[in-house]
Every structure is written in C-alpha cells, then in structure tokens.
C-alpha cells in the first residue's frame, strides 16, 4: 500500500501558536503572560547558561510581568530520576494554574519540561515510570498539564511540536514515551539564532534526526496528507542546508532552514508516526549509550533501503519533489538516486555509517532487536520479524 489509507480520515495536532524567526526570543514579554505569571525554567545547556541566556530570558520575562524560577539544567537525555526529582521540586514550589514551564534547550530539556508539566498536576503516582507506555502501571494523564513554552536551541528533534516526551532508564533499560495531546507546547518560540552555538557534531546529529523524521513520517504506514506536504517542504529546506550549517555555524540562512525543517519534522511525526530508524534508535540509546541523533543518522539510509519496495511510489514522488533524478526515467532509478544522495550527505557531515563505527559488537544485537519494538516501529511500512531485523543489524557491523 502506498500513501494514506482510504477512505481518508485523520486528526491534526500542532502547537497552538508557532512564533518563528531570527531574534524573536525578544518577544517573550508579549508571549509569556498568555500562559501565566510564573515561569518554571528548564535549561538544556550549561554553555548557554554561562553565556547569559538564562539571565536574558529572566529579564525578558520580568519586563512582561512574569517571574522566572530556574528548576533544572539538564545536559543528558532525560531519565526517570530527572523527571521525578524535578516534578517533586515543582510541587514543592506550589505550582498551580497560572504557572507554566519554559524549556530552553534541545530535545532533552523540552521533553523534561513536557513530562514535568504533566506530573505537576497528575499525582496518582510520584514516578513518571507509571505513566510511560509499556512500563510501570500504565496510568493515564487525567488532569490538565501545566502549559509549556518551548524555545529550542538545536535543530533536530522537533520536540517543540510533538505530543510525547521520551524518557530513558538504564536499570532496567528502556526508552519510552509519555504521550498526550495536552503536552504539546502551547507556544513554540523558534529562534534560529539560538542554534548558532551548537557545535558541528551536534549540528550534524540533530540535523540528521530532523531529516530522518521527515523521511519516516512521509513513508509511514500512518502517513497523512498534511504532514506529507510539510515533510516534503522540510526536506527541500534541510537537504541543501545541513552541510552549510555544519561547516559554518553562523550562517543565518542555513540555521533558519534547519530550524524550520526540525520544527516541521516534529509536526509530521506527531501526526504520522515514524518507522524503523526511530524504532532502533531508542535501543541504541539505552543499550549502547548512542546519542539519539547519531543513532537516527546511522539508521536512515538502511531504513530507506529496507522500505524501498514497500514505498517505491511515495519515494519516487518525493525524489521528484526534491529535484533528484536517476539515470533513466524509471522511478526505481530516482529512488536509488535519492538514497545515494542521503548517503552522500551522511558522509559529508561525518555521521556514523556502521555499528562498528560506534564500537558496537555482534553480542549487542539481540538486545537491540528486543528493544526496537516500540511505537515507532509500528509505523514502519514493511513488517520486520526479529530474524529479519537481526540480519539487517548484522549487515551493519
């Protein structure tokens, strides 16, 4: 089957307000008071903190009559303990209606803020584990979460536009989501200037994460028409820009293109789901400590080849939209040229291409296969047995 299911039925979820543009963080005094009078701030970068960004944000909030209360600076992907500790701190501060979370950072900080926003008002359990999919008690979000204002400082996960927050554990090992439409940030304030300080390796990995999300949502078995249109537009922005963003981090045009593409990728995945690359990436994270962006970059070319036959028509349409042509007019040639183009971009920006590049040996594959059966894999166009996935990963050693 190719494209959206018939008859056509879908919902569409996105932030209530998207404010995009270079330098637009200065509009916080106008935007923040719409959400509350106290902003509990979660930061995802000590570099930005030491550079004075948090002070700038506090001053901007104050000029709008909003008090800034710093909660946490997180420098790793959020874990169960991080959410539980920060949630307890928020409750101790007496967070109530009229307060909100302000997340400034990459996906880790934004996911932490979204999870904490839910835990602040849902107190049936003190641990986020009981609200995560597939682990704990399977509790649901009942009470309205606190609002979230998201300010991304990397161009990758698109968490500023998604309805889930990904939380990790290493003992036991899992990487699972809390998922609810009410944790989509109320305001996504996307200022590409905030991404300028991201180093080349982070720019490459996060950018490839966004590109992977755009591809996987486009060909997902849950694909829908609005996200497909947005995905194609995001790829037209990102594919020519990622190399320049890595080489010249101060390029305004490249940073704008990548931030826009990343935000669109979040909208796309929130509505259409993902696939194999994002199915395996969490397992690489919890079992091999591979950062999420690097894991997605590693898996994208392989996922495209695995799903080539199942989505030949869609990928051919996408190649045409991107202006990529094969040696002949056959759609198969255009799709092969598209995949080769993605592989060349991976090489250009220096992302890993093999499991062995990340120090991963064959003895890890059984755990990777077992850990890849989350919600993302359910969107993969081609059903993959454990044996097939094992063979795919072995071929990547």
mmCIF file of C-alpha atoms in Angstrom:
data_model
loop_
_atom_site.group_PDB
_atom_site.id
_atom_site.type_symbol
_atom_site.label_atom_id
_atom_site.label_comp_id
_atom_site.label_asym_id
_atom_site.label_seq_id
_atom_site.Cartn_x
_atom_site.Cartn_y
_atom_site.Cartn_z
ATOM 1 C CA UNK A 1 0.000 0.000 0.000
ATOM 2 C CA UNK A 2 1.274 3.485 -0.810
ATOM 3 C CA UNK A 3 0.334 6.762 0.847
ATOM 4 C CA UNK A 4 -2.540 7.490 3.230
ATOM 5 C CA UNK A 5 -5.236 4.909 3.817
ATOM 6 C CA UNK A 6 -8.596 5.213 2.034
ATOM 7 C CA UNK A 7 -11.197 6.425 2.919
ATOM 8 C CA UNK A 8 -9.351 9.467 4.171
ATOM 9 C CA UNK A 9 -9.714 10.101 7.924
ATOM 10 C CA UNK A 10 -7.231 11.936 10.122
ATOM 11 C CA UNK A 11 -6.696 14.333 13.007
ATOM 12 C CA UNK A 12 -4.052 17.041 13.005
ATOM 13 C CA UNK A 13 -2.138 18.149 16.102
ATOM 14 C CA UNK A 14 0.261 21.085 16.383
ATOM 15 C CA UNK A 15 1.281 23.780 18.875
ATOM 16 C CA UNK A 16 -1.417 26.362 19.454
ATOM 17 C CA UNK A 17 0.997 29.086 18.360
ATOM 18 C CA UNK A 18 4.278 28.927 16.432
ATOM 19 C CA UNK A 19 6.479 32.026 16.563
ATOM 20 C CA UNK A 20 9.400 31.575 14.168
ATOM 21 C CA UNK A 21 12.250 33.874 13.218
ATOM 22 C CA UNK A 22 15.763 35.105 13.870
ATOM 23 C CA UNK A 23 15.948 37.039 17.148
ATOM 24 C CA UNK A 24 12.303 36.563 18.064
ATOM 25 C CA UNK A 25 13.119 35.485 21.623
ATOM 26 C CA UNK A 26 12.869 39.204 22.374
ATOM 27 C CA UNK A 27 9.087 38.774 22.061
ATOM 28 C CA UNK A 28 8.912 36.790 25.314
ATOM 29 C CA UNK A 29 7.425 39.786 27.189
ATOM 30 C CA UNK A 30 4.461 39.649 24.800
ATOM 31 C CA UNK A 31 4.071 35.880 24.660
ATOM 32 C CA UNK A 32 4.796 34.588 28.163
ATOM 33 C CA UNK A 33 1.992 36.402 30.035
ATOM 34 C CA UNK A 34 -0.535 34.481 27.914
ATOM 35 C CA UNK A 35 0.487 31.323 29.776
ATOM 36 C CA UNK A 36 0.907 32.538 33.346
ATOM 37 C CA UNK A 37 2.681 34.735 35.851
ATOM 38 C CA UNK A 38 5.360 32.296 36.998
ATOM 39 C CA UNK A 39 7.668 30.517 34.546
ATOM 40 C CA UNK A 40 9.491 27.438 35.814
ATOM 41 C CA UNK A 41 12.564 27.331 33.577
ATOM 42 C CA UNK A 42 14.274 24.134 32.405
ATOM 43 C CA UNK A 43 17.566 24.648 30.543
ATOM 44 C CA UNK A 44 19.434 22.137 28.424
ATOM 45 C CA UNK A 45 22.855 23.741 28.070
ATOM 46 C CA UNK A 46 25.398 24.923 30.602
ATOM 47 C CA UNK A 47 27.153 26.732 27.749
ATOM 48 C CA UNK A 48 24.094 28.850 27.047
ATOM 49 C CA UNK A 49 23.588 29.328 30.766
ATOM 50 C CA UNK A 50 27.152 30.572 31.246
ATOM 51 C CA UNK A 51 26.779 32.785 28.167
ATOM 52 C CA UNK A 52 23.987 34.643 29.938
ATOM 53 C CA UNK A 53 20.963 33.283 28.049
ATOM 54 C CA UNK A 54 19.061 32.430 31.224
ATOM 55 C CA UNK A 55 19.691 35.909 32.588
ATOM 56 C CA UNK A 56 18.460 37.383 29.298
ATOM 57 C CA UNK A 57 15.336 35.230 29.454
ATOM 58 C CA UNK A 58 14.686 36.190 33.093
ATOM 59 C CA UNK A 59 14.983 39.871 32.201
ATOM 60 C CA UNK A 60 12.634 39.481 29.242
ATOM 61 C CA UNK A 61 10.101 37.639 31.369
ATOM 62 C CA UNK A 62 10.325 40.257 34.109
ATOM 63 C CA UNK A 63 9.614 43.026 31.606
ATOM 64 C CA UNK A 64 6.397 41.190 30.790
ATOM 65 C CA UNK A 65 5.464 40.816 34.442
ATOM 66 C CA UNK A 66 6.420 37.131 34.639
ATOM 67 C CA UNK A 67 8.648 35.717 37.402
ATOM 68 C CA UNK A 68 11.349 33.251 36.308
ATOM 69 C CA UNK A 69 12.108 30.324 38.629
ATOM 70 C CA UNK A 70 15.010 28.116 37.495
ATOM 71 C CA UNK A 71 14.305 24.428 38.002
ATOM 72 C CA UNK A 72 16.936 22.347 36.265
ATOM 73 C CA UNK A 73 19.838 22.399 33.825
ATOM 74 C CA UNK A 74 19.922 19.054 32.028
ATOM 75 C CA UNK A 75 22.932 18.010 29.961
ATOM 76 C CA UNK A 76 21.797 14.483 29.033
ATOM 77 C CA UNK A 77 18.687 12.804 27.690
ATOM 78 C CA UNK A 78 16.046 12.854 30.453
ATOM 79 C CA UNK A 79 15.839 9.845 32.726
ATOM 80 C CA UNK A 80 13.129 8.697 35.108
ATOM 81 C CA UNK A 81 15.013 10.113 38.097
ATOM 82 C CA UNK A 82 15.373 13.517 36.399
ATOM 83 C CA UNK A 83 11.619 13.774 35.840
ATOM 84 C CA UNK A 84 10.714 12.544 39.314
ATOM 85 C CA UNK A 85 13.179 14.889 41.039
ATOM 86 C CA UNK A 86 12.151 17.939 39.015
ATOM 87 C CA UNK A 87 8.445 17.161 39.421
ATOM 88 C CA UNK A 88 8.875 16.944 43.189
ATOM 89 C CA UNK A 89 10.688 20.283 43.150
ATOM 90 C CA UNK A 90 7.864 21.838 41.145
ATOM 91 C CA UNK A 91 5.216 20.523 43.526
ATOM 92 C CA UNK A 92 7.235 21.797 46.489
ATOM 93 C CA UNK A 93 7.214 25.256 44.899
ATOM 94 C CA UNK A 94 3.424 25.100 44.865
ATOM 95 C CA UNK A 95 2.916 25.151 41.105
ATOM 96 C CA UNK A 96 -0.734 25.866 40.284
ATOM 97 C CA UNK A 97 -2.898 27.039 37.411
ATOM 98 C CA UNK A 98 -1.364 30.278 36.223
ATOM 99 C CA UNK A 99 2.143 28.798 36.242
ATOM 100 C CA UNK A 100 3.886 27.291 33.234
ATOM 101 C CA UNK A 101 7.068 25.522 32.130
ATOM 102 C CA UNK A 102 9.556 27.308 29.901
ATOM 103 C CA UNK A 103 12.017 24.943 28.224
ATOM 104 C CA UNK A 104 15.111 26.378 26.573
ATOM 105 C CA UNK A 105 17.438 23.777 25.093
ATOM 106 C CA UNK A 106 17.471 20.753 22.844
ATOM 107 C CA UNK A 107 15.053 17.852 22.866
ATOM 108 C CA UNK A 108 16.207 16.706 26.302
ATOM 109 C CA UNK A 109 15.185 19.924 28.039
ATOM 110 C CA UNK A 110 11.908 20.207 26.150
ATOM 111 C CA UNK A 111 10.960 16.580 26.814
ATOM 112 C CA UNK A 112 11.804 17.025 30.504
ATOM 113 C CA UNK A 113 9.596 20.112 30.682
ATOM 114 C CA UNK A 114 6.681 18.365 28.967
ATOM 115 C CA UNK A 115 6.883 15.360 31.273
ATOM 116 C CA UNK A 116 7.160 17.553 34.373
ATOM 117 C CA UNK A 117 4.232 19.685 33.200
ATOM 118 C CA UNK A 118 2.093 16.543 33.220
ATOM 119 C CA UNK A 119 3.433 15.228 36.523
ATOM 120 C CA UNK A 120 2.805 18.563 38.238
ATOM 121 C CA UNK A 121 -0.955 18.084 38.014
ATOM 122 C CA UNK A 122 -1.264 14.287 37.828
ATOM 123 C CA UNK A 123 -0.280 12.887 41.208
ATOM 124 C CA UNK A 124 -1.669 9.354 41.225
ATOM 125 C CA UNK A 125 1.958 8.164 41.225
ATOM 126 C CA UNK A 126 5.147 10.018 42.203
ATOM 127 C CA UNK A 127 7.123 8.448 39.340
ATOM 128 C CA UNK A 128 6.892 9.115 35.619
ATOM 129 C CA UNK A 129 7.562 5.424 35.020
ATOM 130 C CA UNK A 130 3.948 4.634 35.836
ATOM 131 C CA UNK A 131 2.771 6.950 33.026
ATOM 132 C CA UNK A 132 5.148 5.714 30.321
ATOM 133 C CA UNK A 133 3.984 3.445 27.513
ATOM 134 C CA UNK A 134 4.696 -0.224 28.077
ATOM 135 C CA UNK A 135 6.255 0.018 31.550
ATOM 136 C CA UNK A 136 5.005 0.734 35.054
ATOM 137 C CA UNK A 137 1.292 0.870 35.858
ATOM 138 C CA UNK A 138 0.020 2.257 32.558
ATOM 139 C CA UNK A 139 -1.512 5.326 34.213
ATOM 140 C CA UNK A 140 -3.120 7.973 32.001
ATOM 141 C CA UNK A 141 -2.894 11.749 32.125
ATOM 142 C CA UNK A 142 -6.204 12.869 33.602
ATOM 143 C CA UNK A 143 -5.732 16.417 34.905
ATOM 144 C CA UNK A 144 -4.795 19.223 32.514
ATOM 145 C CA UNK A 145 -0.975 19.556 32.426
ATOM 146 C CA UNK A 146 0.644 22.927 33.034
ATOM 147 C CA UNK A 147 1.265 24.849 29.791
ATOM 148 C CA UNK A 148 4.682 24.647 28.134
ATOM 149 C CA UNK A 149 6.538 27.309 26.172
ATOM 150 C CA UNK A 150 9.361 25.696 24.185
ATOM 151 C CA UNK A 151 12.457 27.508 22.900
ATOM 152 C CA UNK A 152 14.688 25.028 21.026
ATOM 153 C CA UNK A 153 18.431 25.673 20.885
ATOM 154 C CA UNK A 154 19.159 22.804 18.484
ATOM 155 C CA UNK A 155 17.547 21.961 15.151
ATOM 156 C CA UNK A 156 16.722 18.294 15.449
ATOM 157 C CA UNK A 157 14.046 16.583 17.482
ATOM 158 C CA UNK A 158 11.158 18.943 16.787
ATOM 159 C CA UNK A 159 10.025 18.362 20.383
ATOM 160 C CA UNK A 160 8.589 21.861 20.370
ATOM 161 C CA UNK A 161 5.774 20.459 18.204
ATOM 162 C CA UNK A 162 5.241 16.891 19.467
ATOM 163 C CA UNK A 163 2.711 15.283 21.794
ATOM 164 C CA UNK A 164 5.129 12.939 23.533
ATOM 165 C CA UNK A 165 8.147 13.134 25.812
ATOM 166 C CA UNK A 166 10.809 10.422 25.626
ATOM 167 C CA UNK A 167 12.221 9.275 28.956
ATOM 168 C CA UNK A 168 15.088 6.812 29.487
ATOM 169 C CA UNK A 169 16.110 4.303 32.120
ATOM 170 C CA UNK A 170 19.295 2.262 32.251
ATOM 171 C CA UNK A 171 18.392 -0.123 35.091
ATOM 172 C CA UNK A 172 16.131 -1.594 33.846
ATOM 173 C CA UNK A 173 16.985 -0.485 30.317
ATOM 174 C CA UNK A 174 14.185 1.191 28.399
ATOM 175 C CA UNK A 175 13.385 4.347 26.468
ATOM 176 C CA UNK A 176 9.669 5.056 26.436
ATOM 177 C CA UNK A 177 7.230 7.919 25.923
ATOM 178 C CA UNK A 178 4.577 9.656 27.892
ATOM 179 C CA UNK A 179 2.054 10.637 25.240
ATOM 180 C CA UNK A 180 -0.879 13.052 25.374
ATOM 181 C CA UNK A 181 -2.037 15.821 23.045
ATOM 182 C CA UNK A 182 -2.236 18.173 26.020
ATOM 183 C CA UNK A 183 1.547 18.214 26.477
ATOM 184 C CA UNK A 184 2.125 19.704 23.026
ATOM 185 C CA UNK A 185 3.730 23.078 23.844
ATOM 186 C CA UNK A 186 1.174 25.886 23.803
ATOM 187 C CA UNK A 187 3.762 28.175 22.248
ATOM 188 C CA UNK A 188 6.750 27.083 20.146
ATOM 189 C CA UNK A 189 9.117 30.061 20.067
ATOM 190 C CA UNK A 190 11.662 29.024 17.446
ATOM 191 C CA UNK A 191 14.547 31.486 17.221
ATOM 192 C CA UNK A 192 17.211 30.006 14.897
ATOM 193 C CA UNK A 193 19.795 32.395 16.353
ATOM 194 C CA UNK A 194 19.766 30.233 19.497
ATOM 195 C CA UNK A 195 21.228 27.322 17.479
ATOM 196 C CA UNK A 196 24.363 29.202 16.413
ATOM 197 C CA UNK A 197 26.352 27.986 19.431
ATOM 198 C CA UNK A 198 25.667 24.294 18.657
ATOM 199 C CA UNK A 199 28.996 22.659 17.688
ATOM 200 C CA UNK A 200 29.406 20.900 14.326
ATOM 201 C CA UNK A 201 28.913 17.359 15.694
ATOM 202 C CA UNK A 202 25.690 18.326 17.457
ATOM 203 C CA UNK A 203 24.503 20.236 14.397
ATOM 204 C CA UNK A 204 25.126 17.185 12.205
ATOM 205 C CA UNK A 205 23.481 14.634 14.502
ATOM 206 C CA UNK A 206 20.469 16.776 15.370
ATOM 207 C CA UNK A 207 20.004 17.812 11.751
ATOM 208 C CA UNK A 208 20.056 14.203 10.591
ATOM 209 C CA UNK A 209 17.473 13.396 13.270
ATOM 210 C CA UNK A 210 15.159 16.003 11.733
ATOM 211 C CA UNK A 211 15.804 14.687 8.226
ATOM 212 C CA UNK A 212 15.091 11.132 9.411
ATOM 213 C CA UNK A 213 11.819 12.249 10.965
ATOM 214 C CA UNK A 214 10.775 13.957 7.755
ATOM 215 C CA UNK A 215 11.502 10.862 5.671
ATOM 216 C CA UNK A 216 9.958 8.374 8.067
ATOM 217 C CA UNK A 217 6.758 10.355 8.592
ATOM 218 C CA UNK A 218 6.409 10.738 4.806
ATOM 219 C CA UNK A 219 6.517 6.973 4.159
ATOM 220 C CA UNK A 220 4.976 5.768 7.435
ATOM 221 C CA UNK A 221 2.046 3.392 7.220
ATOM 222 C CA UNK A 222 0.258 6.063 9.287
ATOM 223 C CA UNK A 223 1.145 8.842 6.819
ATOM 224 C CA UNK A 224 -1.409 11.604 6.321
ATOM 225 C CA UNK A 225 -1.658 14.322 3.642
ATOM 226 C CA UNK A 226 -0.905 17.492 5.621
ATOM 227 C CA UNK A 227 2.224 16.015 7.271
ATOM 228 C CA UNK A 228 3.384 14.604 3.932
ATOM 229 C CA UNK A 229 3.213 18.066 2.374
ATOM 230 C CA UNK A 230 5.086 19.547 5.325
ATOM 231 C CA UNK A 231 7.689 16.757 5.201
ATOM 232 C CA UNK A 232 8.447 17.383 1.555
ATOM 233 C CA UNK A 233 8.842 21.096 2.263
ATOM 234 C CA UNK A 234 11.083 20.378 5.256
ATOM 235 C CA UNK A 235 13.344 18.157 3.185
ATOM 236 C CA UNK A 236 13.604 20.812 0.469
ATOM 237 C CA UNK A 237 14.903 23.120 3.197
ATOM 238 C CA UNK A 238 17.140 20.726 5.098
ATOM 239 C CA UNK A 239 18.970 18.655 2.487
ATOM 240 C CA UNK A 240 20.772 21.631 0.874
ATOM 241 C CA UNK A 241 21.342 23.378 4.234
ATOM 242 C CA UNK A 242 22.714 20.790 6.645
ATOM 243 C CA UNK A 243 26.227 20.732 5.158
ATOM 244 C CA UNK A 244 26.491 24.520 5.333
ATOM 245 C CA UNK A 245 25.150 24.572 8.902
ATOM 246 C CA UNK A 246 27.843 22.082 9.943
ATOM 247 C CA UNK A 247 30.643 23.906 8.113
ATOM 248 C CA UNK A 248 29.587 27.427 9.039
ATOM 249 C CA UNK A 249 27.512 27.516 12.190
ATOM 250 C CA UNK A 250 26.980 31.260 11.906
ATOM 251 C CA UNK A 251 25.224 31.015 8.540
ATOM 252 C CA UNK A 252 21.845 32.593 9.166
ATOM 253 C CA UNK A 253 20.223 31.061 6.089
ATOM 254 C CA UNK A 254 21.417 27.542 6.949
ATOM 255 C CA UNK A 255 20.415 27.826 10.601
ATOM 256 C CA UNK A 256 16.983 29.161 9.640
ATOM 257 C CA UNK A 257 16.436 26.345 7.152
ATOM 258 C CA UNK A 258 17.427 23.665 9.666
ATOM 259 C CA UNK A 259 15.340 25.134 12.496
ATOM 260 C CA UNK A 260 12.314 25.355 10.223
ATOM 261 C CA UNK A 261 12.820 21.807 8.980
ATOM 262 C CA UNK A 262 13.234 20.489 12.533
ATOM 263 C CA UNK A 263 10.039 22.158 13.710
ATOM 264 C CA UNK A 264 8.160 20.743 10.711
ATOM 265 C CA UNK A 265 9.582 17.290 11.444
ATOM 266 C CA UNK A 266 8.046 17.452 14.904
ATOM 267 C CA UNK A 267 4.637 18.328 13.479
ATOM 268 C CA UNK A 268 4.988 15.468 10.995
ATOM 269 C CA UNK A 269 5.942 12.785 13.498
ATOM 270 C CA UNK A 270 3.233 13.911 15.929
ATOM 271 C CA UNK A 271 0.626 13.196 13.268
ATOM 272 C CA UNK A 272 2.052 10.427 11.079
ATOM 273 C CA UNK A 273 4.399 8.436 13.293
ATOM 274 C CA UNK A 274 7.839 7.190 12.293
ATOM 275 C CA UNK A 275 9.462 3.894 11.347
ATOM 276 C CA UNK A 276 12.403 1.539 11.606
ATOM 277 C CA UNK A 277 15.160 4.079 12.150
ATOM 278 C CA UNK A 278 13.366 5.548 15.155
ATOM 279 C CA UNK A 279 12.397 2.048 16.228
ATOM 280 C CA UNK A 280 16.035 1.000 16.589
ATOM 281 C CA UNK A 281 17.379 4.365 17.822
ATOM 282 C CA UNK A 282 15.993 4.085 21.393
ATOM 283 C CA UNK A 283 17.547 0.640 21.764
ATOM 284 C CA UNK A 284 20.896 2.017 20.600
ATOM 285 C CA UNK A 285 20.480 4.730 23.228
ATOM 286 C CA UNK A 286 19.725 2.595 26.277
ATOM 287 C CA UNK A 287 21.858 -0.442 25.422
ATOM 288 C CA UNK A 288 24.849 1.245 23.765
ATOM 289 C CA UNK A 289 24.604 4.878 25.003
ATOM 290 C CA UNK A 290 24.425 6.195 21.433
ATOM 291 C CA UNK A 291 23.020 9.755 21.319
ATOM 292 C CA UNK A 292 19.636 9.859 19.641
ATOM 293 C CA UNK A 293 20.635 11.993 16.659
ATOM 294 C CA UNK A 294 23.654 9.844 15.872
ATOM 295 C CA UNK A 295 21.515 6.702 16.103
ATOM 296 C CA UNK A 296 18.953 8.095 13.657
ATOM 297 C CA UNK A 297 21.660 9.226 11.239
ATOM 298 C CA UNK A 298 23.179 5.749 11.331
ATOM 299 C CA UNK A 299 19.849 4.049 10.628
ATOM 300 C CA UNK A 300 18.298 6.347 7.996
ATOM 301 C CA UNK A 301 19.990 5.073 4.806
ATOM 302 C CA UNK A 302 19.411 1.478 5.906
ATOM 303 C CA UNK A 303 15.749 2.166 6.694
ATOM 304 C CA UNK A 304 15.237 3.728 3.273
ATOM 305 C CA UNK A 305 16.722 0.693 1.545
ATOM 306 C CA UNK A 306 14.704 -1.738 3.691
ATOM 307 C CA UNK A 307 11.458 0.077 2.841
ATOM 308 C CA UNK A 308 12.333 0.878 -0.775
ATOM 309 C CA UNK A 309 10.000 -1.648 -2.410
ATOM 310 C CA UNK A 310 7.127 -1.062 0.009
ATOM 311 C CA UNK A 311 7.158 2.694 -0.643
ATOM 312 C CA UNK A 312 8.575 2.945 -4.147
ATOM 313 C CA UNK A 313 5.758 5.207 -5.385
ATOM 314 C CA UNK A 314 5.973 7.590 -2.416
ATOM 315 C CA UNK A 315 9.762 7.769 -2.513
ATOM 316 C CA UNK A 316 9.663 8.345 -6.272
ATOM 317 C CA UNK A 317 7.206 11.206 -5.758
ATOM 318 C CA UNK A 318 9.469 12.629 -3.065
ATOM 319 C CA UNK A 319 12.561 12.375 -5.283
ATOM 320 C CA UNK A 320 10.695 14.319 -7.965
ATOM 321 C CA UNK A 321 9.641 16.983 -5.438
ATOM 322 C CA UNK A 322 13.275 17.332 -4.371
ATOM 323 C CA UNK A 323 14.539 17.585 -7.944
ATOM 324 C CA UNK A 324 16.519 14.349 -7.752
ATOM 325 C CA UNK A 325 16.675 12.294 -10.946
ATOM 326 C CA UNK A 326 18.022 8.873 -11.753
ATOM 327 C CA UNK A 327 19.982 7.718 -14.781
ATOM 328 C CA UNK A 328 16.704 6.886 -16.544
ATOM 329 C CA UNK A 329 13.085 7.989 -16.169
ATOM 330 C CA UNK A 330 12.220 4.850 -14.208
ATOM 331 C CA UNK A 331 11.001 5.620 -10.657
ATOM 332 C CA UNK A 332 13.334 2.947 -9.299
ATOM 333 C CA UNK A 333 16.342 4.907 -10.554
ATOM 334 C CA UNK A 334 15.091 8.137 -8.985
ATOM 335 C CA UNK A 335 14.598 6.403 -5.629
ATOM 336 C CA UNK A 336 18.072 4.883 -5.779
ATOM 337 C CA UNK A 337 19.486 8.334 -6.585
ATOM 338 C CA UNK A 338 17.606 9.779 -3.599
ATOM 339 C CA UNK A 339 19.023 7.163 -1.219
ATOM 340 C CA UNK A 340 22.520 7.675 -2.634
ATOM 341 C CA UNK A 341 22.103 11.417 -2.055
ATOM 342 C CA UNK A 342 21.239 10.816 1.606
ATOM 343 C CA UNK A 343 24.276 8.574 1.985
ATOM 344 C CA UNK A 344 26.492 11.282 0.495
ATOM 345 C CA UNK A 345 25.079 13.831 2.962
ATOM 346 C CA UNK A 346 25.825 11.455 5.843
ATOM 347 C CA UNK A 347 29.419 11.199 4.636
ATOM 348 C CA UNK A 348 29.635 14.968 4.137
ATOM 349 C CA UNK A 349 28.601 15.817 7.699
ATOM 350 C CA UNK A 350 30.582 12.972 9.269
ATOM 351 C CA UNK A 351 27.862 10.853 10.840
ATOM 352 C CA UNK A 352 28.497 7.146 11.540
ATOM 353 C CA UNK A 353 27.608 4.620 8.858
ATOM 354 C CA UNK A 354 28.207 1.295 10.634
ATOM 355 C CA UNK A 355 27.542 -0.096 14.097
ATOM 356 C CA UNK A 356 31.240 -0.825 14.416
ATOM 357 C CA UNK A 357 31.930 2.907 13.936
ATOM 358 C CA UNK A 358 30.254 3.345 17.329
ATOM 359 C CA UNK A 359 32.084 0.444 18.952
ATOM 360 C CA UNK A 360 29.044 -1.842 18.855
ATOM 361 C CA UNK A 361 29.772 -5.548 18.559
ATOM 362 C CA UNK A 362 27.614 -8.502 17.497
ATOM 363 C CA UNK A 363 26.816 -9.525 21.066
ATOM 364 C CA UNK A 364 24.642 -6.408 21.450
ATOM 365 C CA UNK A 365 22.322 -7.277 18.568
ATOM 366 C CA UNK A 366 19.841 -9.490 20.494
ATOM 367 C CA UNK A 367 19.237 -6.689 23.000
ATOM 368 C CA UNK A 368 18.912 -4.151 20.171
ATOM 369 C CA UNK A 369 16.310 -6.291 18.404
ATOM 370 C CA UNK A 370 14.309 -6.831 21.592
ATOM 371 C CA UNK A 371 14.456 -3.123 22.423
ATOM 372 C CA UNK A 372 13.283 -1.955 18.993
ATOM 373 C CA UNK A 373 9.619 -2.925 19.316
ATOM 374 C CA UNK A 374 8.228 0.418 20.458
ATOM 375 C CA UNK A 375 5.559 2.597 18.889
ATOM 376 C CA UNK A 376 7.876 3.954 16.183
ATOM 377 C CA UNK A 377 8.419 0.516 14.668
ATOM 378 C CA UNK A 378 4.657 0.083 14.338
ATOM 379 C CA UNK A 379 4.693 2.804 11.667
ATOM 380 C CA UNK A 380 7.328 1.123 9.518
ATOM 381 C CA UNK A 381 5.963 0.385 6.030
ATOM 382 C CA UNK A 382 7.412 -3.120 5.986
ATOM 383 C CA UNK A 383 6.742 -5.633 8.751
ATOM 384 C CA UNK A 384 10.056 -6.926 10.093
ATOM 385 C CA UNK A 385 10.423 -10.132 12.050
ATOM 386 C CA UNK A 386 13.065 -10.423 14.752
ATOM 387 C CA UNK A 387 15.078 -12.591 12.381
ATOM 388 C CA UNK A 388 14.913 -10.007 9.594
ATOM 389 C CA UNK A 389 15.895 -7.176 11.936
ATOM 390 C CA UNK A 390 18.746 -9.296 13.283
ATOM 391 C CA UNK A 391 20.066 -9.842 9.749
ATOM 392 C CA UNK A 392 19.760 -6.103 8.958
ATOM 393 C CA UNK A 393 21.765 -5.143 12.052
ATOM 394 C CA UNK A 394 24.379 -7.833 11.495
ATOM 395 C CA UNK A 395 24.942 -6.466 7.995
ATOM 396 C CA UNK A 396 25.638 -3.055 9.582
ATOM 397 C CA UNK A 397 28.563 -4.300 11.727
#
